[in-house]
Amino acid sequence: MQGFFRSYLLVYRPLIQALNQLLQPYELSYSLWQVMVYLHEHAHVSLVQISQHYGIEKPGVTRRVQRLEELGYLSCIPGNDRREKAVALTEQGLRVYSECRGKITALEQQVTAGIDSTALKQTVAVFGQLLGNLK
């Protein structure tokens, strides 16, 4: 099984580097992008929800949210509990998300070119099983 993990890690780093390069003109990194994706999919969420979804410590999420707020891509929304901060994408954040989403989709198509769609679906299913086994 060593071959599987080795192959995965050989793909992972260059993919993250390509994503970071693609996102750089927007002053984003993959870690900031993850927060934007979650906000796009879930609208108004708490930092705890983001932290739990990605398995990231809350201070790491807080730093990411602060940076996205500085960039004008998200804003804080008063929550039910004053101790809990809710966040959502701003209009600018939605626009940047849309632009980046298009570029990332093009990168995904480039990287998966020539790979049978059934094999890709199977790979996605395997990654889902791997994630389940890790939890």
Coordinates of C-alpha atoms in Angstrom, one line a residue:
M1 CA 0.0 0.0 0.0
Q2 CA 3.0 2.3 0.2
G3 CA 2.6 3.0 -3.5
F4 CA -0.8 4.5 -3.0
F5 CA 0.2 7.1 -0.4
R6 CA 3.4 7.9 -2.3
S7 CA 1.5 8.5 -5.5
Y8 CA -1.1 10.6 -3.7
L9 CA 1.6 12.8 -2.1
L10 CA 3.4 13.2 -5.4
V11 CA 0.2 14.6 -6.9
Y12 CA -0.9 16.6 -3.8
R13 CA 2.0 19.1 -3.5
P14 CA 2.1 20.1 -7.2
L15 CA -1.7 20.5 -7.3
I16 CA -1.6 22.8 -4.2
Q17 CA 1.2 24.8 -5.8
A18 CA -0.8 25.2 -9.0
L19 CA -3.9 26.3 -7.1
N20 CA -1.8 28.8 -5.1
Q21 CA -0.4 30.2 -8.2
L22 CA -3.8 30.5 -9.8
L23 CA -5.2 32.2 -6.7
Q24 CA -2.2 34.5 -6.0
P25 CA -3.5 37.5 -8.2
Y26 CA -6.5 37.6 -5.8
E27 CA -4.2 37.6 -2.8
L28 CA -5.6 34.2 -1.9
S29 CA -4.0 30.8 -1.0
Y30 CA -5.6 27.4 -1.0
S31 CA -6.2 27.6 2.7
L32 CA -8.1 30.9 2.3
W33 CA -9.9 29.5 -0.7
Q34 CA -11.2 26.6 1.4
V35 CA -13.0 29.1 3.7
M36 CA -14.5 30.9 0.7
V37 CA -15.8 27.6 -0.8
Y38 CA -17.5 26.6 2.5
L39 CA -19.1 30.1 2.8
H40 CA -20.3 29.9 -0.8
E41 CA -21.9 26.5 -0.1
H42 CA -23.4 27.4 3.3
A43 CA -24.0 31.1 3.3
H44 CA -23.8 32.4 6.9
V45 CA -21.7 30.1 9.1
S46 CA -19.8 30.2 12.3
L47 CA -16.1 29.8 12.7
V48 CA -16.7 26.6 14.7
Q49 CA -18.6 25.1 11.7
I50 CA -15.7 25.9 9.3
S51 CA -13.2 24.5 11.9
Q52 CA -15.2 21.3 12.3
H53 CA -15.7 20.8 8.6
Y54 CA -12.0 21.0 7.7
G55 CA -10.6 19.7 10.9
I56 CA -8.6 22.9 11.5
E57 CA -8.0 24.4 14.9
K58 CA -10.3 27.5 15.5
P59 CA -7.3 29.9 15.8
G60 CA -6.3 28.9 12.3
V61 CA -9.8 29.6 11.0
T62 CA -9.8 32.9 12.8
R63 CA -6.6 34.0 11.1
R64 CA -8.0 33.0 7.7
V65 CA -11.3 34.8 8.3
Q66 CA -9.4 37.9 9.4
R67 CA -7.4 37.9 6.3
L68 CA -10.4 37.4 4.1
E69 CA -12.2 40.3 5.9
E70 CA -9.1 42.5 5.3
L71 CA -9.4 41.7 1.6
G72 CA -13.1 42.6 1.6
Y73 CA -14.1 39.1 0.6
L74 CA -16.2 38.4 3.7
S75 CA -17.9 40.2 6.5
C76 CA -18.9 39.3 10.0
I77 CA -22.5 39.1 10.9
P78 CA -23.9 39.4 14.4
G79 CA -24.9 35.9 15.6
N80 CA -27.4 34.7 18.2
D81 CA -24.6 34.4 20.7
R82 CA -22.2 37.4 21.1
R83 CA -19.3 35.0 21.7
E84 CA -19.9 33.3 18.3
K85 CA -19.0 35.1 15.1
A86 CA -20.9 34.3 11.9
V87 CA -19.4 35.2 8.5
A88 CA -20.6 35.4 5.0
L89 CA -19.1 36.3 1.6
T90 CA -19.5 40.0 0.5
E91 CA -20.5 41.0 -3.0
Q92 CA -16.8 41.3 -3.8
G93 CA -16.1 37.9 -2.3
L94 CA -18.9 36.4 -4.4
R95 CA -17.4 38.0 -7.6
V96 CA -13.9 36.8 -6.7
Y97 CA -15.3 33.3 -5.9
S98 CA -17.0 33.1 -9.3
E99 CA -13.8 34.2 -11.2
C100 CA -11.6 31.8 -9.2
R101 CA -14.1 28.9 -9.5
G102 CA -14.0 29.2 -13.3
K103 CA -10.2 29.2 -13.4
I104 CA -10.1 26.2 -10.9
T105 CA -12.6 24.3 -13.1
A106 CA -10.4 24.9 -16.1
L107 CA -7.3 23.6 -14.2
E108 CA -9.3 20.5 -13.1
Q109 CA -10.2 19.8 -16.7
Q110 CA -6.6 20.3 -17.8
V111 CA -5.3 18.0 -15.0
T112 CA -7.9 15.3 -15.6
A113 CA -7.7 15.4 -19.4
G114 CA -7.6 12.0 -21.0
I115 CA -8.8 10.2 -17.9
D116 CA -12.0 8.2 -18.3
S117 CA -15.0 9.8 -16.4
T118 CA -15.8 6.4 -14.8
A119 CA -12.3 6.2 -13.4
L120 CA -12.6 9.8 -12.1
K121 CA -15.9 9.0 -10.4
Q122 CA -14.3 5.8 -8.9
T123 CA -11.4 7.8 -7.6
V124 CA -13.7 10.3 -5.9
A125 CA -15.5 7.4 -4.3
V126 CA -12.3 6.0 -3.0
F127 CA -11.2 9.3 -1.6
G128 CA -14.6 9.5 0.2
Q129 CA -13.9 6.0 1.7
L130 CA -10.4 7.0 2.7
L131 CA -11.8 10.1 4.5
G132 CA -14.4 8.0 6.3
N133 CA -11.8 5.5 7.4
L134 CA -9.6 8.3 8.8
K135 CA -12.5 9.7 10.9

